[in-house]
């Protein structure tokens, strides 16, 4: 049985004061949550997450990292630095990184490999744009994004990773994929992995992300291949985030 994982992606939001209240609110409501829970916070707040969440049921992580181990890469943050701050997870290949910062499939695969080499669990984001969905190439795009990582790291690497299906058109738009639309792509992803390794496929946690909120979480999370959520906007409100966690 796969345990569901609900992770907040705070993106570039928060302050010391806001985070303190948010984390306290989340921790206070964790008693009846069965799913695994994590928050992926901006780099400067990793120490705050570590201080506030150590010993709790909430894990933490980052939203990006360098593909390089160290060196002259001004402004970059390495996987081992994330480990220093107790991170369990790191998001790689978020569509905002791909679209706004030009991260290619190859760079995403390098980041995935570097994360695992440092003992982090990468949350690999895949997903199609609206244009791609409308031209009927969703599975080609998602398949390619997945294949590049499998080609570099091997299918067994997915046993130590999470995949997040995030249709770009659903991110921050309030336009959630229907449970059927999401389930179809999730089943496709699992099927693609199953063709290479059935055991890895059955253990793989595949999250859905894109305007997931308390009001649609139960339906999405009841789909057979949807194993959790990667939550943007709704993760910034403790009650809303907890309601999604409880749905898992
Ligand atoms: P929203 O939940 O704000 O649509 O963002 C989803 C997302 O990008 C999570 O990584």
CSV table of C-alpha atoms and ligand atoms in Angstrom, one decimal:
chain,number,residue,atom,x,y,z
A,1,UNK,CA,0.0,0.0,0.0
A,2,UNK,CA,1.3,3.4,-0.9
A,3,UNK,CA,1.1,6.0,1.8
A,4,UNK,CA,-0.2,9.3,0.5
A,5,UNK,CA,2.0,12.3,0.6
A,6,UNK,CA,0.8,15.9,0.7
A,7,UNK,CA,3.5,18.5,0.2
A,8,UNK,CA,3.1,22.2,0.3
A,9,UNK,CA,5.1,24.2,-2.2
A,10,UNK,CA,5.2,27.7,-0.7
A,11,UNK,CA,6.9,29.1,-3.8
A,12,UNK,CA,8.2,32.7,-3.1
A,13,UNK,CA,5.9,33.4,-0.3
A,14,UNK,CA,6.4,33.9,3.4
A,15,UNK,CA,8.3,35.8,6.1
A,16,UNK,CA,9.7,34.7,9.4
A,17,UNK,CA,6.5,35.9,11.2
A,18,UNK,CA,4.1,34.4,8.6
A,19,UNK,CA,5.9,31.1,8.5
A,20,UNK,CA,5.9,30.8,12.3
A,21,UNK,CA,2.1,31.2,12.4
A,22,UNK,CA,1.6,28.9,9.4
A,23,UNK,CA,3.9,26.1,10.8
A,24,UNK,CA,2.3,26.4,14.3
A,25,UNK,CA,-1.2,26.1,12.7
A,26,UNK,CA,-0.2,23.0,10.7
A,27,UNK,CA,1.4,21.3,13.6
A,28,UNK,CA,-1.6,21.9,15.8
A,29,UNK,CA,-3.9,20.1,13.4
A,30,UNK,CA,-1.7,17.1,12.5
A,31,UNK,CA,-3.3,14.8,15.1
A,32,UNK,CA,-5.8,13.2,12.8
A,33,UNK,CA,-3.7,13.3,9.6
A,34,UNK,CA,-2.8,9.8,8.2
A,35,UNK,CA,-0.9,11.0,5.1
A,36,UNK,CA,2.7,11.9,5.0
A,37,UNK,CA,3.1,15.7,5.1
A,38,UNK,CA,5.9,18.0,4.0
A,39,UNK,CA,6.5,21.7,3.3
A,40,UNK,CA,8.9,22.9,0.6
A,41,UNK,CA,10.0,26.3,1.7
A,42,UNK,CA,12.2,29.1,0.3
A,43,UNK,CA,15.9,28.6,1.0
A,44,UNK,CA,16.3,31.3,3.6
A,45,UNK,CA,13.6,29.7,5.7
A,46,UNK,CA,15.1,26.2,5.8
A,47,UNK,CA,16.6,26.8,9.2
A,48,UNK,CA,13.3,28.0,10.5
A,49,UNK,CA,11.6,24.9,9.1
A,50,UNK,CA,14.3,22.7,10.7
A,51,UNK,CA,14.0,24.4,14.1
A,52,UNK,CA,10.2,24.3,14.1
A,53,UNK,CA,9.6,20.8,12.6
A,54,UNK,CA,12.4,18.6,13.9
A,55,UNK,CA,10.8,15.7,15.8
A,56,UNK,CA,7.3,16.5,14.3
A,57,UNK,CA,5.3,14.6,11.8
A,58,UNK,CA,5.9,17.2,9.1
A,59,UNK,CA,9.0,16.9,6.9
A,60,UNK,CA,10.5,19.7,5.0
A,61,UNK,CA,12.4,20.4,1.8
A,62,UNK,CA,13.4,22.9,-0.8
A,63,UNK,CA,11.9,23.9,-4.1
A,64,UNK,CA,15.0,23.7,-6.3
A,65,UNK,CA,18.7,23.0,-6.1
A,66,UNK,CA,21.8,23.1,-8.3
A,67,UNK,CA,22.7,20.1,-10.4
A,68,UNK,CA,26.4,20.8,-9.3
A,69,UNK,CA,27.9,19.5,-6.1
A,70,UNK,CA,29.9,22.6,-5.5
A,71,UNK,CA,32.0,25.3,-7.2
A,72,UNK,CA,31.8,28.7,-8.8
A,73,UNK,CA,28.0,28.9,-9.3
A,74,UNK,CA,27.1,32.2,-7.8
A,75,UNK,CA,23.6,32.2,-6.2
A,76,UNK,CA,23.2,28.5,-6.4
A,77,UNK,CA,22.4,26.0,-3.6
A,78,UNK,CA,23.7,22.4,-3.6
A,79,UNK,CA,22.0,19.2,-2.4
A,80,UNK,CA,24.5,18.8,0.4
A,81,UNK,CA,23.5,22.3,1.7
A,82,UNK,CA,19.9,21.2,1.8
A,83,UNK,CA,20.9,18.0,3.7
A,84,UNK,CA,22.7,20.3,6.2
A,85,UNK,CA,19.3,21.8,7.0
A,86,UNK,CA,17.6,18.5,7.4
A,87,UNK,CA,15.7,18.4,4.2
A,88,UNK,CA,14.0,15.2,3.2
A,89,UNK,CA,12.6,16.4,-0.2
A,90,UNK,CA,13.6,18.7,-3.0
A,91,UNK,CA,11.3,19.7,-5.9
A,92,UNK,CA,13.0,19.3,-9.3
A,93,UNK,CA,11.7,20.4,-12.6
A,94,UNK,CA,8.8,22.5,-11.4
A,95,UNK,CA,7.1,23.9,-14.5
A,96,UNK,CA,7.9,27.5,-13.3
A,97,UNK,CA,11.6,26.5,-13.3
A,98,UNK,CA,11.3,25.0,-16.7
A,99,UNK,CA,9.4,27.9,-18.2
A,100,UNK,CA,10.8,30.9,-16.4
A,101,UNK,CA,14.4,29.7,-15.9
A,102,UNK,CA,14.9,27.6,-18.9
A,103,UNK,CA,15.5,24.3,-17.2
A,104,UNK,CA,15.7,21.6,-19.8
A,105,UNK,CA,14.7,17.9,-19.3
A,106,UNK,CA,18.5,17.2,-19.2
A,107,UNK,CA,19.2,19.7,-16.5
A,108,UNK,CA,16.2,18.4,-14.5
A,109,UNK,CA,17.6,14.9,-14.8
A,110,UNK,CA,21.0,16.1,-13.5
A,111,UNK,CA,19.3,17.8,-10.6
A,112,UNK,CA,17.3,14.6,-9.9
A,113,UNK,CA,20.6,12.5,-9.9
A,114,UNK,CA,22.4,15.1,-7.7
A,115,UNK,CA,19.5,15.1,-5.2
A,116,UNK,CA,19.6,11.4,-4.8
A,117,UNK,CA,23.4,11.3,-4.6
A,118,UNK,CA,23.1,13.5,-1.5
A,119,UNK,CA,20.4,11.4,0.0
A,120,UNK,CA,17.4,13.7,-0.8
A,121,UNK,CA,14.2,12.4,-2.2
A,122,UNK,CA,13.4,14.4,-5.4
A,123,UNK,CA,9.9,15.3,-6.2
A,124,UNK,CA,10.0,15.3,-10.0
A,125,UNK,CA,7.4,17.5,-11.6
A,126,UNK,CA,6.1,16.7,-15.0
A,127,UNK,CA,3.1,18.1,-16.9
A,128,UNK,CA,1.9,19.6,-20.2
A,129,UNK,CA,0.9,23.1,-21.1
A,130,UNK,CA,-2.6,24.0,-22.3
A,131,UNK,CA,-1.4,24.1,-25.9
A,132,UNK,CA,0.2,20.7,-25.6
A,133,UNK,CA,-3.0,19.2,-24.1
A,134,UNK,CA,-5.1,20.8,-26.8
A,135,UNK,CA,-2.9,19.4,-29.5
A,136,UNK,CA,-3.2,15.9,-28.0
A,137,UNK,CA,0.4,15.4,-27.0
A,138,UNK,CA,0.0,15.3,-23.2
A,139,UNK,CA,1.3,11.7,-22.9
A,140,UNK,CA,4.2,12.4,-25.3
A,141,UNK,CA,5.3,15.4,-23.2
A,142,UNK,CA,4.9,13.7,-19.8
A,143,UNK,CA,6.4,10.5,-21.2
A,144,UNK,CA,9.4,12.4,-22.5
A,145,UNK,CA,9.9,14.3,-19.2
A,146,UNK,CA,9.9,11.0,-17.3
A,147,UNK,CA,12.0,9.0,-19.8
A,148,UNK,CA,14.9,11.5,-19.7
A,149,UNK,CA,15.2,10.9,-15.9
A,150,UNK,CA,14.9,7.2,-16.3
A,151,UNK,CA,17.5,7.2,-19.0
A,152,UNK,CA,20.0,9.0,-16.8
A,153,UNK,CA,19.2,7.4,-13.4
A,154,UNK,CA,17.6,4.1,-14.2
A,155,UNK,CA,14.1,3.0,-13.4
A,156,UNK,CA,15.2,1.7,-9.9
A,157,UNK,CA,15.9,5.4,-8.9
A,158,UNK,CA,12.2,6.0,-8.9
A,159,UNK,CA,11.9,3.8,-5.8
A,160,UNK,CA,13.6,6.7,-4.0
A,161,UNK,CA,11.6,9.5,-5.6
A,162,UNK,CA,8.2,11.0,-5.9
A,163,UNK,CA,6.6,12.1,-9.2
A,164,UNK,CA,4.2,15.1,-9.3
A,165,UNK,CA,1.9,15.4,-12.2
A,166,UNK,CA,1.2,19.1,-12.6
A,167,UNK,CA,-0.7,20.2,-15.7
A,168,UNK,CA,0.7,23.7,-16.3
A,169,UNK,CA,-2.7,25.0,-17.2
A,170,UNK,CA,-4.0,24.1,-13.8
A,171,UNK,CA,-1.3,25.8,-11.8
A,172,UNK,CA,-2.4,28.9,-10.0
A,173,UNK,CA,-5.3,29.3,-12.3
A,174,UNK,CA,-8.1,27.9,-10.2
A,175,UNK,CA,-8.7,25.4,-13.1
A,176,UNK,CA,-8.2,22.0,-11.6
A,177,UNK,CA,-7.9,18.9,-13.8
A,178,UNK,CA,-10.9,16.8,-13.3
A,179,UNK,CA,-10.3,13.6,-11.3
A,180,UNK,CA,-10.7,11.7,-14.5
A,181,UNK,CA,-8.3,13.8,-16.4
A,182,UNK,CA,-5.7,13.5,-13.7
A,183,UNK,CA,-6.3,9.8,-13.1
A,184,UNK,CA,-5.7,9.2,-16.8
A,185,UNK,CA,-2.3,10.8,-16.8
A,186,UNK,CA,-1.4,9.2,-13.4
A,187,UNK,CA,-2.3,5.8,-14.8
A,188,UNK,CA,-0.2,6.5,-17.9
A,189,UNK,CA,2.8,7.5,-15.8
A,190,UNK,CA,2.5,4.3,-13.6
A,191,UNK,CA,2.0,2.2,-16.7
A,192,UNK,CA,5.2,3.6,-18.3
A,193,UNK,CA,7.2,2.7,-15.2
A,194,UNK,CA,5.4,-0.7,-14.9
A,195,UNK,CA,6.6,-1.6,-18.4
A,196,UNK,CA,10.2,-1.3,-17.0
A,197,UNK,CA,9.7,-2.5,-13.4
A,198,UNK,CA,6.4,-3.6,-11.9
A,199,UNK,CA,7.6,-3.3,-8.3
A,200,UNK,CA,8.9,0.2,-8.6
A,201,UNK,CA,5.6,1.2,-10.4
A,202,UNK,CA,3.4,-0.2,-7.7
A,203,UNK,CA,5.4,1.6,-4.9
A,204,UNK,CA,5.7,4.9,-6.8
A,205,UNK,CA,4.0,7.9,-5.1
A,206,UNK,CA,2.5,10.1,-7.9
A,207,UNK,CA,1.1,13.4,-6.6
A,208,UNK,CA,-1.3,15.7,-8.4
A,209,UNK,CA,-0.6,19.4,-8.4
A,210,UNK,CA,-2.6,22.3,-9.8
A,211,UNK,CA,-5.2,24.3,-8.0
A,212,UNK,CA,-5.8,21.5,-5.5
A,213,UNK,CA,-7.7,22.7,-2.5
A,214,UNK,CA,-9.9,21.4,0.3
A,215,UNK,CA,-13.0,21.4,-1.8
A,216,UNK,CA,-11.6,19.1,-4.6
A,217,UNK,CA,-9.0,17.1,-2.6
A,218,UNK,CA,-11.2,14.2,-1.6
A,219,UNK,CA,-12.3,13.5,-5.1
A,220,UNK,CA,-8.8,13.7,-6.6
A,221,UNK,CA,-7.3,11.7,-3.8
A,222,UNK,CA,-9.8,8.9,-4.2
A,223,UNK,CA,-8.6,8.1,-7.7
A,224,UNK,CA,-6.6,4.8,-7.7
A,225,UNK,CA,-3.4,6.3,-9.1
A,226,UNK,CA,-3.4,9.7,-7.3
A,227,UNK,CA,-1.2,9.3,-4.2
A,228,UNK,CA,-1.1,12.8,-2.8
A,229,UNK,CA,-0.8,16.4,-3.7
A,230,UNK,CA,1.7,19.1,-4.4
A,231,UNK,CA,-0.1,22.2,-3.1
A,232,UNK,CA,0.8,25.7,-4.0
A,233,UNK,CA,-1.6,28.5,-3.0
A,234,UNK,CA,-3.7,26.4,-0.6
A,235,UNK,CA,-0.6,25.4,1.4
A,236,UNK,CA,-0.2,29.0,2.6
A,237,UNK,CA,-3.3,28.6,4.8
A,238,UNK,CA,-3.0,26.1,7.7
A,239,UNK,CA,-6.7,25.1,7.8
A,240,UNK,CA,-6.9,24.7,4.0
A,241,UNK,CA,-3.7,22.7,3.9
A,242,UNK,CA,-4.7,20.5,6.8
A,243,UNK,CA,-8.0,19.8,5.2
A,244,UNK,CA,-6.2,18.5,2.1
A,245,UNK,CA,-3.8,16.5,4.3
A,246,UNK,CA,-6.9,14.9,6.1
A,247,UNK,CA,-8.3,14.0,2.7
A,248,UNK,CA,-5.2,11.9,2.0
B,1,LIG,P1,-1.3,25.9,-7.1
B,1,LIG,O1,-1.8,24.9,-6.1
B,1,LIG,O2,-1.2,27.3,-6.5
B,1,LIG,O3,-2.1,25.8,-8.4
B,1,LIG,O4,0.2,25.5,-7.5
B,1,LIG,C1,0.5,24.1,-7.7
B,1,LIG,C2,1.9,24.0,-7.8
B,1,LIG,O5,2.6,24.5,-8.7
B,1,LIG,C3,2.6,23.2,-6.8
B,1,LIG,O6,3.9,22.9,-7.1
